[in-house]
PDB file of C-alpha atoms and ligand atoms in Angstrom:
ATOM      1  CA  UNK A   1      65.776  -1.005 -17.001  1.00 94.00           C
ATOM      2  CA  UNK A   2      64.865   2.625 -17.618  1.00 97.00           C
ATOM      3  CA  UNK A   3      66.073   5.201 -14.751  1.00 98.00           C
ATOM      4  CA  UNK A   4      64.911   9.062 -15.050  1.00 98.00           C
ATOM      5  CA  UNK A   5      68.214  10.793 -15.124  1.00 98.00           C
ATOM      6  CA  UNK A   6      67.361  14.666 -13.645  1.00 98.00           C
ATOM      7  CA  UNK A   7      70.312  17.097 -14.653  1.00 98.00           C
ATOM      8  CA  UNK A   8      71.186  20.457 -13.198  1.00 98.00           C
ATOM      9  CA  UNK A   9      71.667  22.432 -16.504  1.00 98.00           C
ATOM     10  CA  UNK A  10      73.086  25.898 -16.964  1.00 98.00           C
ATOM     11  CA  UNK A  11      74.113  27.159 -19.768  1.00 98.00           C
ATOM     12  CA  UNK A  12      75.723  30.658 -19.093  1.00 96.00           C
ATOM     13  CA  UNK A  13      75.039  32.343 -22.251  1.00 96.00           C
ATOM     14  CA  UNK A  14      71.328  31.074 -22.822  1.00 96.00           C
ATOM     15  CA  UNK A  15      70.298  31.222 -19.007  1.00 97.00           C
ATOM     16  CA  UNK A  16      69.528  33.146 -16.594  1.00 95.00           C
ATOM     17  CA  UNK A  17      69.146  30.563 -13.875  1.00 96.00           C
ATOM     18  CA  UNK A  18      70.012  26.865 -13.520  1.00 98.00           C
ATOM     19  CA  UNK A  19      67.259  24.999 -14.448  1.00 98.00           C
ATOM     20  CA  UNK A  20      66.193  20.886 -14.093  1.00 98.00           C
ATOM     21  CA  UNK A  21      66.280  18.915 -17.310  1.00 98.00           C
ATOM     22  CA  UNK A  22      65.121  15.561 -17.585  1.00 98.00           C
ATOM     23  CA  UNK A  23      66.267  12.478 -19.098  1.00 98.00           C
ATOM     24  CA  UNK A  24      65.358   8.753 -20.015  1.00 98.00           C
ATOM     25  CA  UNK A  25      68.074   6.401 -20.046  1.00 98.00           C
ATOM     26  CA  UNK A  26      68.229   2.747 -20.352  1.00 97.00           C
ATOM     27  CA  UNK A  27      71.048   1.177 -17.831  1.00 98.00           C
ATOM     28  CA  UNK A  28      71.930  -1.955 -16.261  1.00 98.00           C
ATOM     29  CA  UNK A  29      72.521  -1.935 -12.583  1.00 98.00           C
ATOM     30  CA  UNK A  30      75.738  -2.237 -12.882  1.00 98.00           C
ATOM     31  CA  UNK A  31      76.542   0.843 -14.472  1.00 98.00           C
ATOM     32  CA  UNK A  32      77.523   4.103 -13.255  1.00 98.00           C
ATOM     33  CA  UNK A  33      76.470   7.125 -13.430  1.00 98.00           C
ATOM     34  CA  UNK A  34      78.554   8.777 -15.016  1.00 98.00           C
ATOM     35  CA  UNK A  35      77.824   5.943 -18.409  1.00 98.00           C
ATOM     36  CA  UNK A  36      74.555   7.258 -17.954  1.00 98.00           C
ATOM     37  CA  UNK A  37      75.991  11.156 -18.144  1.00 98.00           C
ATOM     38  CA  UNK A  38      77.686  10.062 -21.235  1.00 98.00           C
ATOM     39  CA  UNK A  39      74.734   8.268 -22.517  1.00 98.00           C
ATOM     40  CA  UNK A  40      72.837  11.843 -22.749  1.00 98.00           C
ATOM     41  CA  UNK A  41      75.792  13.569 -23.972  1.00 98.00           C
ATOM     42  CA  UNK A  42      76.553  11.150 -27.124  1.00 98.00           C
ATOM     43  CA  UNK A  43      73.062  10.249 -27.831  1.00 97.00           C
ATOM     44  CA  UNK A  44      70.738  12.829 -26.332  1.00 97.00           C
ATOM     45  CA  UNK A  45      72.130  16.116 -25.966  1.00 97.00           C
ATOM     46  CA  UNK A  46      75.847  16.975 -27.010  1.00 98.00           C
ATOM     47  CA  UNK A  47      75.587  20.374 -25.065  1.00 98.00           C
ATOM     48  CA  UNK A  48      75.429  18.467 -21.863  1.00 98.00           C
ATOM     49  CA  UNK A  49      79.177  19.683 -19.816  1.00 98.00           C
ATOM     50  CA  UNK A  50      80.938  17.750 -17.503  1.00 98.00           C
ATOM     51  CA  UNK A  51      84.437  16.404 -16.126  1.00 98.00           C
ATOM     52  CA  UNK A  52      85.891  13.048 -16.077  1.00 98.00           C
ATOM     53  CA  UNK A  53      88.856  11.749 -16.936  1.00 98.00           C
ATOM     54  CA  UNK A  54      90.299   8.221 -16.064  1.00 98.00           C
ATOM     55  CA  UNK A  55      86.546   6.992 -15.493  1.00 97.00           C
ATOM     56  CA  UNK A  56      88.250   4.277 -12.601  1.00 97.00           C
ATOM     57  CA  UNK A  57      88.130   6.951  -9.128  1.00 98.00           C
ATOM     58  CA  UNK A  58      91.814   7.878  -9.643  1.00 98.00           C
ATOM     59  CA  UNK A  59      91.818  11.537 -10.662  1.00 98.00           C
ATOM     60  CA  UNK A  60      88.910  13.066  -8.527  1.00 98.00           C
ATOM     61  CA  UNK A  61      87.746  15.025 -11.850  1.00 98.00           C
ATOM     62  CA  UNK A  62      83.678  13.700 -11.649  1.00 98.00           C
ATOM     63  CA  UNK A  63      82.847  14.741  -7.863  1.00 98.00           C
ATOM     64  CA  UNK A  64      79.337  15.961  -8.075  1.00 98.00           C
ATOM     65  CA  UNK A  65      76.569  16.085  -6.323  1.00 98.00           C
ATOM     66  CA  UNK A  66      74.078  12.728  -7.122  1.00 98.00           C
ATOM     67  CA  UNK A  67      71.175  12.047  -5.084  1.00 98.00           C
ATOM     68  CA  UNK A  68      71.836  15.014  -2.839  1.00 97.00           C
ATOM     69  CA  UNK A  69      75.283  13.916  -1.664  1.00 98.00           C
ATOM     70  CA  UNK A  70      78.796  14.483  -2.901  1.00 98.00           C
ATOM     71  CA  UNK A  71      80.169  11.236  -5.052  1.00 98.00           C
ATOM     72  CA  UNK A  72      82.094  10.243  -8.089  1.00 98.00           C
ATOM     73  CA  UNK A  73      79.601   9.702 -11.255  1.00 98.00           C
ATOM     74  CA  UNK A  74      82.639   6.901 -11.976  1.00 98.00           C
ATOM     75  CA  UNK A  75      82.124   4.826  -8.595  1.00 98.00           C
ATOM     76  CA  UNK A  76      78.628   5.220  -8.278  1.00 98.00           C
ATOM     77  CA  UNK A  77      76.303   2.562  -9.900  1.00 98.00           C
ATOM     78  CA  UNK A  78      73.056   2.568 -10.573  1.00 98.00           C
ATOM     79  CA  UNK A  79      72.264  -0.455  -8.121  1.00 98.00           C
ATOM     80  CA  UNK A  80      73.092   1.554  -5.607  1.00 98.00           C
ATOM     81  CA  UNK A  81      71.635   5.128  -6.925  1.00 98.00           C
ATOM     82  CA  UNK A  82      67.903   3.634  -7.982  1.00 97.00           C
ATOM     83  CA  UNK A  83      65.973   4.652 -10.877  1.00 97.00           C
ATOM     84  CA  UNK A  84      65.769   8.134 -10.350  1.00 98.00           C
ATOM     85  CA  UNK A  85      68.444   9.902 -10.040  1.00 98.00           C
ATOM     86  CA  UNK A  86      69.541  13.641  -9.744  1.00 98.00           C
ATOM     87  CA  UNK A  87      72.489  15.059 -10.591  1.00 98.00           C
ATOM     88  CA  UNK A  88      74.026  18.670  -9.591  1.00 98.00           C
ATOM     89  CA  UNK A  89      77.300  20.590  -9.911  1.00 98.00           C
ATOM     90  CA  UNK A  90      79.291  20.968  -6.506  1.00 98.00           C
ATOM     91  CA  UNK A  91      78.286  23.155  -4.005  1.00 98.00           C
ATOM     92  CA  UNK A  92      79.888  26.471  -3.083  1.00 97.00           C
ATOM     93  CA  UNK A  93      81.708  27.059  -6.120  1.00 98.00           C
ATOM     94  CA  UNK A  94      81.045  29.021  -9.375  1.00 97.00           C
ATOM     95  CA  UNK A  95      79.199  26.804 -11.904  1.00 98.00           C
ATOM     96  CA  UNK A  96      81.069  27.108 -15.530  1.00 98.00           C
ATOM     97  CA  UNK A  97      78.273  25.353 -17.059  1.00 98.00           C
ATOM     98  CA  UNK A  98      75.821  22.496 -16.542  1.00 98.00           C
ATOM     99  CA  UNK A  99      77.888  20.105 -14.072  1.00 98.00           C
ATOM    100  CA  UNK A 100      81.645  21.714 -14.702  1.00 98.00           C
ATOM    101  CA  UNK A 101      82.557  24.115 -11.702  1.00 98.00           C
ATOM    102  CA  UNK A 102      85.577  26.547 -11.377  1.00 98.00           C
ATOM    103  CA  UNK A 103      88.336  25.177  -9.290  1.00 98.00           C
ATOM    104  CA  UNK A 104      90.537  27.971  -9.595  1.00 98.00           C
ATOM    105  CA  UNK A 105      89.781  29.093  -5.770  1.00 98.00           C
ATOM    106  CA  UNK A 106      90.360  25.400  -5.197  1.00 98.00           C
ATOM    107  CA  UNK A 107      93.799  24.419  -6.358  1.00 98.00           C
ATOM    108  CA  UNK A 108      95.405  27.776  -5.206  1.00 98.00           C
ATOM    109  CA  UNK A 109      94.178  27.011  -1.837  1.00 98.00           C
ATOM    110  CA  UNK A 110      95.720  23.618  -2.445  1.00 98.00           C
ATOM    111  CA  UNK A 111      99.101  25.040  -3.622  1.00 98.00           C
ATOM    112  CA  UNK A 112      99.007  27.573  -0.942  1.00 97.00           C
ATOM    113  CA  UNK A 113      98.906  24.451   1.398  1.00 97.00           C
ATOM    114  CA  UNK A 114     102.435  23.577  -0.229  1.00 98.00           C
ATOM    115  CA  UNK A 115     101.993  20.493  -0.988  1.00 98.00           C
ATOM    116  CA  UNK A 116     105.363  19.062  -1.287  1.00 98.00           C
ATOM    117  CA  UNK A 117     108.578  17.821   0.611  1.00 98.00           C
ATOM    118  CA  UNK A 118     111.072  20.307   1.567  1.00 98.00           C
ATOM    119  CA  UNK A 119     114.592  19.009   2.784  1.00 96.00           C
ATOM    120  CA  UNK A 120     117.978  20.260   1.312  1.00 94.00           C
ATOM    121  CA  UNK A 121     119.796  18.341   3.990  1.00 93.00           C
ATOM    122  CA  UNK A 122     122.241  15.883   2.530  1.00 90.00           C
ATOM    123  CA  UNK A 123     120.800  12.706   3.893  1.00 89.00           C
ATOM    124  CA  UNK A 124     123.085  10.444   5.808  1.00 84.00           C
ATOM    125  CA  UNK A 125     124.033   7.664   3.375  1.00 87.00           C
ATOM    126  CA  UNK A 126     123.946  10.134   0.248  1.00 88.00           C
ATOM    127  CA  UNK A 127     121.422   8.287  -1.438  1.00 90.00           C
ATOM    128  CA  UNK A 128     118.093   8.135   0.364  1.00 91.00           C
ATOM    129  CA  UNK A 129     116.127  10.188   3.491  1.00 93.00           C
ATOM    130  CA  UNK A 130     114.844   6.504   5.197  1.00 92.00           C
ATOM    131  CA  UNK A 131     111.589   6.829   7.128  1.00 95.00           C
ATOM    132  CA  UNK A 132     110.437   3.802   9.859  1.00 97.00           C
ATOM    133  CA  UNK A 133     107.033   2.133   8.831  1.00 98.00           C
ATOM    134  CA  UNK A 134     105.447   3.844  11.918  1.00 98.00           C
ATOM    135  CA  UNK A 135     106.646   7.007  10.613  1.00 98.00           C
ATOM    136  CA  UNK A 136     104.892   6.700   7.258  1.00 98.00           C
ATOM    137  CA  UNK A 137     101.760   5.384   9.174  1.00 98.00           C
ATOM    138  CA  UNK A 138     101.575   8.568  10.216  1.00 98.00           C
ATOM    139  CA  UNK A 139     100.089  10.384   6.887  1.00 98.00           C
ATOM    140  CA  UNK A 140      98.863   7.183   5.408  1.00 98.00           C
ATOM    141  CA  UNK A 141      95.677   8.182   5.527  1.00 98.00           C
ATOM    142  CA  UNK A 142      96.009  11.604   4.143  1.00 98.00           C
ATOM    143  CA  UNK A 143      98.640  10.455   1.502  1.00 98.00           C
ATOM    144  CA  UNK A 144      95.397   8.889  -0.114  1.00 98.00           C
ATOM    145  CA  UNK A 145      93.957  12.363  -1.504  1.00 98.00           C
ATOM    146  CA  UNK A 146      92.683  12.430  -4.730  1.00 98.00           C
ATOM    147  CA  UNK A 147      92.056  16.133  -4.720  1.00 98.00           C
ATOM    148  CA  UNK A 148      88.271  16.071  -5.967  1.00 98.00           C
ATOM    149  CA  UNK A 149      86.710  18.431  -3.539  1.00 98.00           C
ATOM    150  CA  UNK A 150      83.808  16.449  -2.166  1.00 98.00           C
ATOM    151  CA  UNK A 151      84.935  17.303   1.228  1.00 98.00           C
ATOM    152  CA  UNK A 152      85.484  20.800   0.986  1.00 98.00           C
ATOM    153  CA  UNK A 153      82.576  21.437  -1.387  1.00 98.00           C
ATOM    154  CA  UNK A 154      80.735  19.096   1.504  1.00 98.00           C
ATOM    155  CA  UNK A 155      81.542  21.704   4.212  1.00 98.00           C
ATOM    156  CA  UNK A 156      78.544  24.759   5.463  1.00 98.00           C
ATOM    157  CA  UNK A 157      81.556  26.664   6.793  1.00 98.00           C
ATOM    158  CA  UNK A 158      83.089  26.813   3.577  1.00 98.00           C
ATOM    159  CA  UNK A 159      79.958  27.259   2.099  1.00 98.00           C
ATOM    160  CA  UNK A 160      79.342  30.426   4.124  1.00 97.00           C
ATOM    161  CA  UNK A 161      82.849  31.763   3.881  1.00 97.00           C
ATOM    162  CA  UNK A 162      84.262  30.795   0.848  1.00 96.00           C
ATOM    163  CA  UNK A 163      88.316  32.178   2.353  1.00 97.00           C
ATOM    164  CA  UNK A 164      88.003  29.233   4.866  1.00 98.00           C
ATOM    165  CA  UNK A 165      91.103  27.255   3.277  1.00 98.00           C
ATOM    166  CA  UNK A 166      88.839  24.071   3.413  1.00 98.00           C
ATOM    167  CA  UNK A 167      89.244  20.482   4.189  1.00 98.00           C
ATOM    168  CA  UNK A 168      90.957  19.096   1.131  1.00 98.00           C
ATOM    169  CA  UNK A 169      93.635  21.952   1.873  1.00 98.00           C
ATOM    170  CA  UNK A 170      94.385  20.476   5.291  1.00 98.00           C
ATOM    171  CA  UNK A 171      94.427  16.766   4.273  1.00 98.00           C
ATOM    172  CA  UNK A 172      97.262  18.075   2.175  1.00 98.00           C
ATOM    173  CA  UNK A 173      99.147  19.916   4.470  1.00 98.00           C
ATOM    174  CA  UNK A 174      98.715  16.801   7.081  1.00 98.00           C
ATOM    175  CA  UNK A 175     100.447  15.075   4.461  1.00 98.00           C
ATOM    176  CA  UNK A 176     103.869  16.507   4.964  1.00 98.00           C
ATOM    177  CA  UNK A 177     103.741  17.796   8.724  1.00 98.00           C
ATOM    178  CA  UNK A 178     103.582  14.220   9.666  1.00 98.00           C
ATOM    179  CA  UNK A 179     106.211  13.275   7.276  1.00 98.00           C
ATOM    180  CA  UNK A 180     109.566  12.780   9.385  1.00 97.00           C
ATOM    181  CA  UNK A 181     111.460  13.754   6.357  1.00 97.00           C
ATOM    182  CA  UNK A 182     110.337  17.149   6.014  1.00 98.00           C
ATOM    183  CA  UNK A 183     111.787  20.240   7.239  1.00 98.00           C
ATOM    184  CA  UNK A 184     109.197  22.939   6.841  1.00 98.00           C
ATOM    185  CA  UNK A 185     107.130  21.753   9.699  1.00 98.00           C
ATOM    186  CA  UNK A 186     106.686  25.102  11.574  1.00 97.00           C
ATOM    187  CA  UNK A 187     106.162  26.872   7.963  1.00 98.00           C
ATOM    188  CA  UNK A 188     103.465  24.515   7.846  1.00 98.00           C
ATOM    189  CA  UNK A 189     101.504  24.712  11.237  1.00 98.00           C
ATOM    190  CA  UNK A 190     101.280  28.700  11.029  1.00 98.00           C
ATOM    191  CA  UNK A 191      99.939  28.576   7.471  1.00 98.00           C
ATOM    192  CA  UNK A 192      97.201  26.144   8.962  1.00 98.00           C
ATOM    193  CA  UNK A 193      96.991  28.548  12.334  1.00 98.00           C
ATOM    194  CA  UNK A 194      96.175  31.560   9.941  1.00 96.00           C
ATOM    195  CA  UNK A 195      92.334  33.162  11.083  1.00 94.00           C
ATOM    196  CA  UNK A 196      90.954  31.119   7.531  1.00 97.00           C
ATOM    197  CA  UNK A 197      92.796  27.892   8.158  1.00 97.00           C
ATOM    198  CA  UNK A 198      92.315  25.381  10.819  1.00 98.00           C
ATOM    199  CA  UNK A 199      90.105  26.959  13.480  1.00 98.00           C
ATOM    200  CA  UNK A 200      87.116  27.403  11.358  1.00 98.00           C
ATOM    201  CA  UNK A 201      86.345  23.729  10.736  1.00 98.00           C
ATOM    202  CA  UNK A 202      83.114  23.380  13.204  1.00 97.00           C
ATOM    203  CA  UNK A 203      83.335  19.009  12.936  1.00 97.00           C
ATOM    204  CA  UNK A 204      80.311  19.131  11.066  1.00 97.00           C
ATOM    205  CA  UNK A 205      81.820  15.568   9.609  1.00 97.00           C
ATOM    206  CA  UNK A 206      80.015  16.547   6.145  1.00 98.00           C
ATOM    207  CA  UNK A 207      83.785  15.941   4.842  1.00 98.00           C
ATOM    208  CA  UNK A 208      84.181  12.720   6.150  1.00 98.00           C
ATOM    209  CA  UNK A 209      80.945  11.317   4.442  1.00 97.00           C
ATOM    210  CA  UNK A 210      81.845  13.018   1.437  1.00 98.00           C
ATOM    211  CA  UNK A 211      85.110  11.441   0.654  1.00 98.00           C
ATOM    212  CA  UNK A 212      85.322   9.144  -1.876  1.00 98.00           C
ATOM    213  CA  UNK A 213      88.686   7.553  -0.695  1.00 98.00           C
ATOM    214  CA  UNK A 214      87.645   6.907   2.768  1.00 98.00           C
ATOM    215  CA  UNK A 215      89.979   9.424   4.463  1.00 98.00           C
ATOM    216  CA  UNK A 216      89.347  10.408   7.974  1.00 98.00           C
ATOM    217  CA  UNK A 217      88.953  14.436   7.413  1.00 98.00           C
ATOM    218  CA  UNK A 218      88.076  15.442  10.645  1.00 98.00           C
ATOM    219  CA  UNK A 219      90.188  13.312  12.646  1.00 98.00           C
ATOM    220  CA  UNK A 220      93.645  15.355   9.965  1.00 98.00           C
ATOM    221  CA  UNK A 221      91.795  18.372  11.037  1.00 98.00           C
ATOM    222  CA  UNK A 222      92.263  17.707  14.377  1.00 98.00           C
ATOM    223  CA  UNK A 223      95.709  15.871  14.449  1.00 98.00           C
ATOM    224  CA  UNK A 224      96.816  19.161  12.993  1.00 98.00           C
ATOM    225  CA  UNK A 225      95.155  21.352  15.420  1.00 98.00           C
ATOM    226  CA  UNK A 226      96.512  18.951  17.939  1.00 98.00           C
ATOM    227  CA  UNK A 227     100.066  19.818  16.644  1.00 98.00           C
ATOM    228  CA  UNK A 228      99.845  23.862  16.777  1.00 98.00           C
ATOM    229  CA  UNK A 229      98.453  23.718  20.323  1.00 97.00           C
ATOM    230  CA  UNK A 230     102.085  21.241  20.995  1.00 96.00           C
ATOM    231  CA  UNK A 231     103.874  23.738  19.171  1.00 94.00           C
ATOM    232  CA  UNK A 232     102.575  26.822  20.752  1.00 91.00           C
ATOM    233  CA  UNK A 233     103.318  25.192  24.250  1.00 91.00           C
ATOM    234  CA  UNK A 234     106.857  24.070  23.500  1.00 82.00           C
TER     235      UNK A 234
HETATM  236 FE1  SF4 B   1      88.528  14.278  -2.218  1.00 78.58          FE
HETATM  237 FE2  SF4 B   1      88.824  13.005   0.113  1.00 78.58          FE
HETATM  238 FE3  SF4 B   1      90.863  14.404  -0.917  1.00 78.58          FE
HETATM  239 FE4  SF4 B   1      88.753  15.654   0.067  1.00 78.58          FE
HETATM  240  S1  SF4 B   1      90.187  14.381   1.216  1.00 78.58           S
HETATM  241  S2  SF4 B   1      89.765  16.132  -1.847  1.00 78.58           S
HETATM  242  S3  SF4 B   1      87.100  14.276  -0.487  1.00 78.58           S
HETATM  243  S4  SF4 B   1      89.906  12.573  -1.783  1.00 78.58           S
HETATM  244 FE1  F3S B   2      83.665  21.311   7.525  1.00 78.58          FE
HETATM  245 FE2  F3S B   2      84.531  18.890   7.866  1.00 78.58          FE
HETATM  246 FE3  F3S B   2      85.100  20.731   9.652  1.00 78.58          FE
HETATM  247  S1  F3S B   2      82.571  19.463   7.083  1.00 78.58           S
HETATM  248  S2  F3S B   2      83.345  22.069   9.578  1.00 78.58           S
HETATM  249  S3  F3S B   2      85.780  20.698   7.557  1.00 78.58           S
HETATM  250  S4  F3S B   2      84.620  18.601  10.051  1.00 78.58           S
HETATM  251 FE1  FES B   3      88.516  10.005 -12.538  1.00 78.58          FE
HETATM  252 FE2  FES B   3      85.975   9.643 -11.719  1.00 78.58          FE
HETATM  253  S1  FES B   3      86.682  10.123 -13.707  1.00 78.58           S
HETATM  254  S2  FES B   3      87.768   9.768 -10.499  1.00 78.58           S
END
């Protein structure tokens, strides 16, 4: 079958404004999209940018917008997509060129969020910190992050104030203030009370639909809110 394959193209140093470029593409339903991106790109047009890497929704590298919603090019197929499809760079965040956006912003927000385990307790036996399995249940969900900003990139508050620390941010900090082995917990909660962290999420639930791993955005959002409200009472 042939789908018509529109493309968001901008090339910084020929354009002055994105523009729509068009595309024929012969596909099987069972491809994804981003085959079809890389169908252009090798045969079409070898100008045409984008990010991918593993190709198998592992390394959140190929968010992007496709048929007006946030998705990986990698998981989406073209059964699902139909035979015209458009594709876009995320929203919200500086376009480099054609699909590839700056993520700068993005990953020191992430780092910022401290995304990693702080103990420098001894732990009991000398060997391992042990957690129960209803202890781990507890960031499960969050633990499942891929880091591709669909949900922040999802989110109109972010949108309209880009120093809003964003969704993918808190999923990340959830991560570790839920993990019983970690001893930074009230480092964590007033990073997340800060006046751009926490309290500007509105529960739009854009995040939620955007998220390619099924996390539950809002409901870390609000699990953490939950927590500074405990912790301010205490
Ligand atoms: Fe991507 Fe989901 Fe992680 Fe957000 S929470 S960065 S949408 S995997
Ligand atoms: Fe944005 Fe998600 Fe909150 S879309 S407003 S972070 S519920
Ligand atoms: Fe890695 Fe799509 S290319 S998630």
């Amino acid at each position: 079958m042939e789908v018509q394959l529109r493309i968001r193209r901008y090339n910084p140093e020929l354009d002055v404004e994105p523009h729509w470029e068009e595309y024929a593409v012969e596909a099987e339903p069972s491809d994804r999209v981003l085959d079809l991106l890389h169908r252009v790109k090798w045969y079409s047009d070898g100008t045409l940018t984008f990010r991918r890497s593993c190709a198998h929704g592992v390394c959140g590298s190929d968010a992007m917008l496709i048929n007006g919603r946030n998705r990986l090019a990698c998981e989406y197929l073209v059964k699902d997509a139909g035979r015209r499809i458009s594709v876009e760079p995320l929203r919200g965040v500086p376009v480099v060129k054609d699909l590839l956006v700056d993520m700068e912003d993005f990953w020191a927000k992430y780092r910022a969020s401290m995304p990693y385990l702080v103990n420098d307790e001894i732990p009991e036996d000398g060997k391992e910190r042990r957690q129960s399995q209803a202890d781990r249940e507890l960031y499960e969900d969050t633990s499942r992050c891929i880091l591709c900003a669909a949900c922040t990139t999802a989110c109109p508050v972010f949108w309209t104030n880009p120093d809003y620390v964003g969704p993918a941010a808190i999923v990340n900090a959830h991560r570790f203030i839920f993990d019983s082995r970690d001893t930074a917990h009230e480092e964590r909660l007033e990073l997340m009370a800060d006046a751009d962290g926490v309290w500007r999420c509105r529960t739009v639930f854009n995040c939620v639909e955007a998220c390619p791993r099924g996390i539950n955005v809002t409901r870390a959002i609000f699990e953490v809110t939950r927590e500074i409200k405990q912790a301010e009472r205490a």
